[in-house]
Amino acid sequence: MAIGDFHTHSTHSDGRLTPAQLAELAGRNGLQVMALSDHDNTAGLDEMAAALHARGIRLVPAVELSTDIPGSEVHVLGYCMDTADPSFQRVLERFREGRIGRGMRMIEKLRGLGLDVSWERVQEIAGDASVGRPHVALHLLERGYVSSVAEAFDRYIGRNGPAYAEREKLTPVQAIEVINSAGGMAVMAHPHLTPDHEAILAELAQHGLAGMEVYYRDLDDGEVRRLLAIAERLKLLPTGGSDFHGLGNPGEREPGRIPLPDEAVERILERGARCAQPFVAVPA
Ligand code: AMP
Ligand code: FE
Ligand code: FE
Ligand code: ZN
């Protein structure tokens, strides 16, 4: 069990636990520091900071941005930026809006395939979260069209699925610039899931990328060592997290149940201390 977790999602994006429920789980799992990294949204940070503070846990502010490269995606995590920065928030707002149009197009495609689904219901499931494909998947699940979230991706809304729709995304370099301009540090999320990640990391390291996830979820020793060697060669900060969503996906790990060593946590916090907002202040 790790003392830190730098990648989690709440009901403010596609996670199924509220910040308060996530904080409770973090407390049970003995975490000392944690990041909330909702997709395109920082609205959960204040609630999370207060709920974690009550358990003696510190919150690192974070966000996860999806970016496009030809044929694939790169997710960029931003840490410790000034989340009040207006141009940073304008970017997040634009991407949350893009998610709405994209969600409506996916529902149209699903209806075109003869499925009885509705955008209104997806919105109900998402609440005020930045809406994502998992919300569509949950709707398909409740209607009995699939028996798991993963199956919804496999059959309908995965990148090559018949109901997939695109939305406007940044390039990875643009995402790094957005995070760095707000005084944060940019980290490539789950690089092992992107084909050719070694070449991509080398390129992004030239464009202001600060780190990469190495100690991710349930990665085994061999994979961690392989990624760590890349991080060392490119002088990237090795980070790690569970990417916990509470969606019951295969391989899902609870916050802190990850192979992240204490020394790596120390290094992440040392590097974060140079950023605009190393920890979220607890709201009065
Ligand atoms: P979106 O941001 O709307 O494109 O949706 C991407 C999110 O869907 C990811 O952050 C994961 O939470 C989830 N996801 C992506 N691929 C899968 C999959 N194959 N099975 C289950 N969940 C997935
Ligand atoms: Fe997600
Ligand atoms: Fe991701
Ligand atoms: Zn994530």
mmCIF file of C-alpha atoms in Angstrom, residues 39-261:
data_model
loop_
_atom_site.group_PDB
_atom_site.id
_atom_site.type_symbol
_atom_site.label_atom_id
_atom_site.label_comp_id
_atom_site.label_asym_id
_atom_site.label_seq_id
_atom_site.Cartn_x
_atom_site.Cartn_y
_atom_site.Cartn_z
ATOM 1 C CA HIS A 39 -11.121 15.098 -16.678
ATOM 2 C CA ASP A 40 -11.349 18.770 -17.754
ATOM 3 C CA ASN A 41 -12.681 19.830 -14.349
ATOM 4 C CA THR A 42 -11.300 21.222 -11.083
ATOM 5 C CA ALA A 43 -14.708 21.795 -9.447
ATOM 6 C CA GLY A 44 -14.253 18.907 -6.988
ATOM 7 C CA LEU A 45 -11.029 20.191 -5.443
ATOM 8 C CA ASP A 46 -12.429 22.333 -2.611
ATOM 9 C CA GLU A 47 -14.796 19.625 -1.381
ATOM 10 C CA MET A 48 -12.010 17.061 -1.689
ATOM 11 C CA ALA A 49 -9.527 19.253 0.218
ATOM 12 C CA ALA A 50 -11.963 19.693 3.114
ATOM 13 C CA ALA A 51 -12.870 15.990 3.263
ATOM 14 C CA LEU A 52 -9.222 14.914 3.112
ATOM 15 C CA HIS A 53 -8.115 17.554 5.630
ATOM 16 C CA ALA A 54 -10.541 16.092 8.183
ATOM 17 C CA ARG A 55 -8.533 12.846 7.884
ATOM 18 C CA GLY A 56 -5.089 14.484 7.951
ATOM 19 C CA ILE A 57 -4.504 13.934 4.226
ATOM 20 C CA ARG A 58 -3.200 16.638 1.890
ATOM 21 C CA LEU A 59 -4.659 17.287 -1.552
ATOM 22 C CA VAL A 60 -2.516 18.019 -4.597
ATOM 23 C CA PRO A 61 -4.578 19.901 -7.207
ATOM 24 C CA ALA A 62 -4.696 18.121 -10.558
ATOM 25 C CA VAL A 63 -6.556 17.725 -13.822
ATOM 26 C CA GLU A 64 -6.427 15.250 -16.724
ATOM 27 C CA LEU A 65 -6.584 16.490 -20.313
ATOM 28 C CA SER A 66 -7.169 14.142 -23.258
ATOM 29 C CA THR A 67 -5.196 15.003 -26.366
ATOM 30 C CA ASP A 68 -5.072 13.594 -29.867
ATOM 31 C CA ILE A 69 -2.164 12.255 -31.836
ATOM 32 C CA PRO A 70 -2.632 10.548 -35.222
ATOM 33 C CA GLY A 71 -4.455 7.264 -34.593
ATOM 34 C CA SER A 72 -4.289 7.419 -30.816
ATOM 35 C CA GLU A 73 -4.682 9.480 -27.662
ATOM 36 C CA VAL A 74 -2.307 10.890 -25.090
ATOM 37 C CA HIS A 75 -3.629 11.877 -21.668
ATOM 38 C CA VAL A 76 -1.770 14.673 -19.920
ATOM 39 C CA LEU A 77 -2.046 15.167 -16.176
ATOM 40 C CA GLY A 78 -1.509 18.673 -14.808
ATOM 41 C CA TYR A 79 -0.397 19.177 -11.212
ATOM 42 C CA CYS A 80 -0.092 22.096 -8.831
ATOM 43 C CA MET A 81 -1.167 24.786 -11.301
ATOM 44 C CA ASP A 82 -3.011 27.910 -10.228
ATOM 45 C CA THR A 83 -6.512 26.511 -10.713
ATOM 46 C CA ALA A 84 -7.987 30.029 -10.461
ATOM 47 C CA ASP A 85 -6.078 31.156 -13.574
ATOM 48 C CA PRO A 86 -8.822 32.474 -15.910
ATOM 49 C CA SER A 87 -7.276 31.314 -19.180
ATOM 50 C CA PHE A 88 -6.685 27.850 -17.697
ATOM 51 C CA GLN A 89 -10.355 27.663 -16.644
ATOM 52 C CA ARG A 90 -11.490 28.897 -20.072
ATOM 53 C CA VAL A 91 -9.713 25.952 -21.694
ATOM 54 C CA LEU A 92 -11.371 23.481 -19.313
ATOM 55 C CA GLU A 93 -14.780 25.058 -19.958
ATOM 56 C CA ARG A 94 -14.330 24.779 -23.706
ATOM 57 C CA PHE A 95 -13.505 21.083 -23.400
ATOM 58 C CA ARG A 96 -16.427 20.368 -21.086
ATOM 59 C CA GLU A 97 -18.675 21.950 -23.717
ATOM 60 C CA GLY A 98 -17.091 19.841 -26.463
ATOM 61 C CA ARG A 99 -17.929 16.755 -24.411
ATOM 62 C CA ILE A 100 -21.647 17.668 -24.487
ATOM 63 C CA GLY A 101 -21.845 17.907 -28.298
ATOM 64 C CA ARG A 102 -19.826 14.702 -28.653
ATOM 65 C CA GLY A 103 -22.091 12.874 -26.162
ATOM 66 C CA MET A 104 -25.190 13.928 -28.097
ATOM 67 C CA ARG A 105 -23.638 12.654 -31.344
ATOM 68 C CA MET A 106 -22.865 9.284 -29.739
ATOM 69 C CA ILE A 107 -26.471 8.989 -28.558
ATOM 70 C CA GLU A 108 -27.662 9.778 -32.106
ATOM 71 C CA LYS A 109 -25.418 7.010 -33.455
ATOM 72 C CA LEU A 110 -26.654 4.531 -30.847
ATOM 73 C CA ARG A 111 -30.263 5.386 -31.705
ATOM 74 C CA GLY A 112 -29.347 4.909 -35.366
ATOM 75 C CA LEU A 113 -28.243 1.391 -34.416
ATOM 76 C CA GLY A 114 -31.724 0.822 -33.008
ATOM 77 C CA LEU A 115 -30.938 1.246 -29.301
ATOM 78 C CA ASP A 116 -33.470 2.987 -27.088
ATOM 79 C CA VAL A 117 -31.200 5.500 -25.325
ATOM 80 C CA SER A 118 -31.586 9.188 -24.526
ATOM 81 C CA TRP A 119 -29.248 12.122 -24.033
ATOM 82 C CA GLU A 120 -31.438 13.399 -21.177
ATOM 83 C CA ARG A 121 -30.754 10.231 -19.203
ATOM 84 C CA VAL A 122 -26.997 10.479 -19.832
ATOM 85 C CA GLN A 123 -27.127 14.027 -18.474
ATOM 86 C CA GLU A 124 -29.007 12.806 -15.394
ATOM 87 C CA ILE A 125 -26.340 10.160 -14.768
ATOM 88 C CA ALA A 126 -23.530 12.689 -15.239
ATOM 89 C CA GLY A 127 -25.111 15.380 -13.045
ATOM 90 C CA ASP A 128 -22.835 18.428 -13.114
ATOM 91 C CA ALA A 129 -19.770 16.371 -14.064
ATOM 92 C CA SER A 130 -17.792 16.853 -17.241
ATOM 93 C CA VAL A 131 -19.711 14.252 -19.214
ATOM 94 C CA GLY A 132 -17.758 11.328 -20.645
ATOM 95 C CA ARG A 133 -18.146 8.028 -22.387
ATOM 96 C CA PRO A 134 -18.438 6.136 -19.074
ATOM 97 C CA HIS A 135 -21.741 7.989 -18.443
ATOM 98 C CA VAL A 136 -22.997 6.743 -21.808
ATOM 99 C CA ALA A 137 -21.715 3.270 -20.888
ATOM 100 C CA LEU A 138 -23.641 3.351 -17.585
ATOM 101 C CA HIS A 139 -26.808 4.231 -19.496
ATOM 102 C CA LEU A 140 -26.247 1.260 -21.860
ATOM 103 C CA LEU A 141 -25.653 -0.907 -18.788
ATOM 104 C CA GLU A 142 -28.868 0.121 -17.016
ATOM 105 C CA ARG A 143 -30.811 -0.521 -20.225
ATOM 106 C CA GLY A 144 -29.362 -4.027 -20.383
ATOM 107 C CA TYR A 145 -27.627 -3.539 -23.744
ATOM 108 C CA VAL A 146 -24.282 -4.480 -22.178
ATOM 109 C CA SER A 147 -23.309 -6.291 -18.998
ATOM 110 C CA SER A 148 -20.336 -4.078 -18.056
ATOM 111 C CA VAL A 149 -18.851 -0.660 -18.764
ATOM 112 C CA ALA A 150 -15.967 -2.378 -20.548
ATOM 113 C CA GLU A 151 -18.395 -4.176 -22.868
ATOM 114 C CA ALA A 152 -19.988 -0.843 -23.821
ATOM 115 C CA PHE A 153 -16.549 0.343 -24.948
ATOM 116 C CA ASP A 154 -15.807 -2.916 -26.770
ATOM 117 C CA ARG A 155 -19.084 -3.043 -28.649
ATOM 118 C CA TYR A 156 -20.154 0.573 -29.138
ATOM 119 C CA ILE A 157 -18.162 3.565 -27.940
ATOM 120 C CA GLY A 158 -14.499 2.540 -28.036
ATOM 121 C CA ARG A 159 -12.332 4.472 -30.470
ATOM 122 C CA ASN A 160 -13.164 2.100 -33.333
ATOM 123 C CA GLY A 161 -16.715 1.365 -32.222
ATOM 124 C CA PRO A 162 -19.803 2.045 -34.378
ATOM 125 C CA ALA A 163 -21.128 4.763 -32.036
ATOM 126 C CA TYR A 164 -17.841 6.549 -31.335
ATOM 127 C CA ALA A 165 -17.809 10.279 -31.989
ATOM 128 C CA GLU A 166 -14.896 12.695 -31.945
ATOM 129 C CA ARG A 167 -14.633 15.912 -29.996
ATOM 130 C CA GLU A 168 -12.260 18.823 -30.197
ATOM 131 C CA LYS A 169 -8.997 18.061 -28.459
ATOM 132 C CA LEU A 170 -5.631 19.706 -27.997
ATOM 133 C CA THR A 171 -2.349 18.284 -29.161
ATOM 134 C CA PRO A 172 -0.155 16.979 -26.321
ATOM 135 C CA VAL A 173 2.202 19.950 -26.725
ATOM 136 C CA GLN A 174 -0.721 22.373 -26.422
ATOM 137 C CA ALA A 175 -1.920 20.598 -23.253
ATOM 138 C CA ILE A 176 1.569 20.875 -21.750
ATOM 139 C CA GLU A 177 1.576 24.590 -22.576
ATOM 140 C CA VAL A 178 -1.837 25.110 -20.944
ATOM 141 C CA ILE A 179 -0.593 23.469 -17.731
ATOM 142 C CA ASN A 180 2.805 25.165 -17.703
ATOM 143 C CA SER A 181 1.246 28.580 -18.402
ATOM 144 C CA ALA A 182 -0.875 28.164 -15.271
ATOM 145 C CA GLY A 183 2.274 27.441 -13.244
ATOM 146 C CA GLY A 184 1.846 23.664 -13.070
ATOM 147 C CA MET A 185 3.765 20.579 -14.103
ATOM 148 C CA ALA A 186 2.659 18.271 -16.898
ATOM 149 C CA VAL A 187 2.890 14.491 -16.680
ATOM 150 C CA MET A 188 2.019 11.923 -19.363
ATOM 151 C CA ALA A 189 -0.663 9.578 -17.974
ATOM 152 C CA HIS A 190 -0.501 5.788 -18.469
ATOM 153 C CA PRO A 191 2.113 6.059 -21.271
ATOM 154 C CA HIS A 192 2.214 2.270 -21.709
ATOM 155 C CA LEU A 193 -1.313 2.446 -23.211
ATOM 156 C CA THR A 194 -0.101 4.640 -26.092
ATOM 157 C CA PRO A 195 1.701 2.869 -28.944
ATOM 158 C CA ASP A 196 5.189 4.314 -29.626
ATOM 159 C CA HIS A 197 5.197 5.970 -26.213
ATOM 160 C CA GLU A 198 8.968 5.997 -25.974
ATOM 161 C CA ALA A 199 9.353 8.230 -29.049
ATOM 162 C CA ILE A 200 6.387 10.376 -27.991
ATOM 163 C CA LEU A 201 7.835 10.882 -24.505
ATOM 164 C CA ALA A 202 11.200 11.863 -25.988
ATOM 165 C CA GLU A 203 9.478 14.467 -28.162
ATOM 166 C CA LEU A 204 7.281 15.824 -25.348
ATOM 167 C CA ALA A 205 10.257 16.010 -22.980
ATOM 168 C CA GLN A 206 11.652 18.612 -25.432
ATOM 169 C CA HIS A 207 8.403 20.585 -25.098
ATOM 170 C CA GLY A 208 8.110 21.075 -21.359
ATOM 171 C CA LEU A 209 6.810 17.709 -20.146
ATOM 172 C CA ALA A 210 7.957 17.300 -16.521
ATOM 173 C CA GLY A 211 7.108 13.680 -15.797
ATOM 174 C CA MET A 212 5.464 10.411 -16.744
ATOM 175 C CA GLU A 213 3.390 7.819 -14.924
ATOM 176 C CA VAL A 214 5.466 4.786 -14.026
ATOM 177 C CA TYR A 215 3.800 3.321 -10.920
ATOM 178 C CA TYR A 216 0.365 2.991 -12.490
ATOM 179 C CA ARG A 217 -2.525 0.930 -11.112
ATOM 180 C CA ASP A 218 -1.605 -2.790 -11.264
ATOM 181 C CA LEU A 219 1.543 -2.630 -13.415
ATOM 182 C CA ASP A 220 3.958 -5.434 -12.561
ATOM 183 C CA ASP A 221 7.621 -5.057 -11.563
ATOM 184 C CA GLY A 222 8.966 -5.676 -15.051
ATOM 185 C CA GLU A 223 6.768 -3.033 -16.661
ATOM 186 C CA VAL A 224 7.529 -0.541 -13.873
ATOM 187 C CA ARG A 225 11.281 -1.107 -14.374
ATOM 188 C CA ARG A 226 10.955 -0.653 -18.133
ATOM 189 C CA LEU A 227 9.054 2.640 -17.740
ATOM 190 C CA LEU A 228 11.413 3.834 -14.995
ATOM 191 C CA ALA A 229 14.387 3.339 -17.332
ATOM 192 C CA ILE A 230 12.661 5.554 -19.930
ATOM 193 C CA ALA A 231 11.934 8.218 -17.287
ATOM 194 C CA GLU A 232 15.570 8.202 -16.132
ATOM 195 C CA ARG A 233 16.936 8.394 -19.654
ATOM 196 C CA LEU A 234 14.658 11.336 -20.535
ATOM 197 C CA LYS A 235 15.078 13.012 -17.110
ATOM 198 C CA LEU A 236 11.323 12.840 -16.491
ATOM 199 C CA LEU A 237 9.862 12.700 -12.979
ATOM 200 C CA PRO A 238 8.361 9.245 -12.352
ATOM 201 C CA THR A 239 4.865 9.509 -10.835
ATOM 202 C CA GLY A 240 2.061 7.071 -10.171
ATOM 203 C CA GLY A 241 -1.572 6.626 -9.316
ATOM 204 C CA SER A 242 -4.508 4.244 -9.315
ATOM 205 C CA ASP A 243 -6.630 6.117 -11.905
ATOM 206 C CA PHE A 244 -9.482 4.986 -9.646
ATOM 207 C CA HIS A 245 -12.959 5.609 -11.122
ATOM 208 C CA GLY A 246 -15.134 3.165 -9.173
ATOM 209 C CA LEU A 247 -16.543 1.894 -12.474
ATOM 210 C CA GLY A 248 -15.661 -1.733 -11.773
ATOM 211 C CA ASN A 249 -13.316 -1.884 -14.751
ATOM 212 C CA PRO A 250 -10.980 -4.897 -14.991
ATOM 213 C CA GLY A 251 -7.740 -4.277 -13.083
ATOM 214 C CA GLU A 252 -9.228 -1.381 -11.129
ATOM 215 C CA ARG A 253 -7.310 -0.559 -7.956
ATOM 216 C CA GLU A 254 -8.537 1.390 -4.961
ATOM 217 C CA PRO A 255 -6.723 4.638 -4.121
ATOM 218 C CA GLY A 256 -3.265 3.781 -2.756
ATOM 219 C CA ARG A 257 -3.268 0.125 -3.839
ATOM 220 C CA ILE A 258 -0.473 0.837 -6.297
ATOM 221 C CA PRO A 259 3.265 0.083 -6.540
ATOM 222 C CA LEU A 260 4.323 3.695 -5.749
ATOM 223 C CA PRO A 261 7.395 3.796 -3.448
#
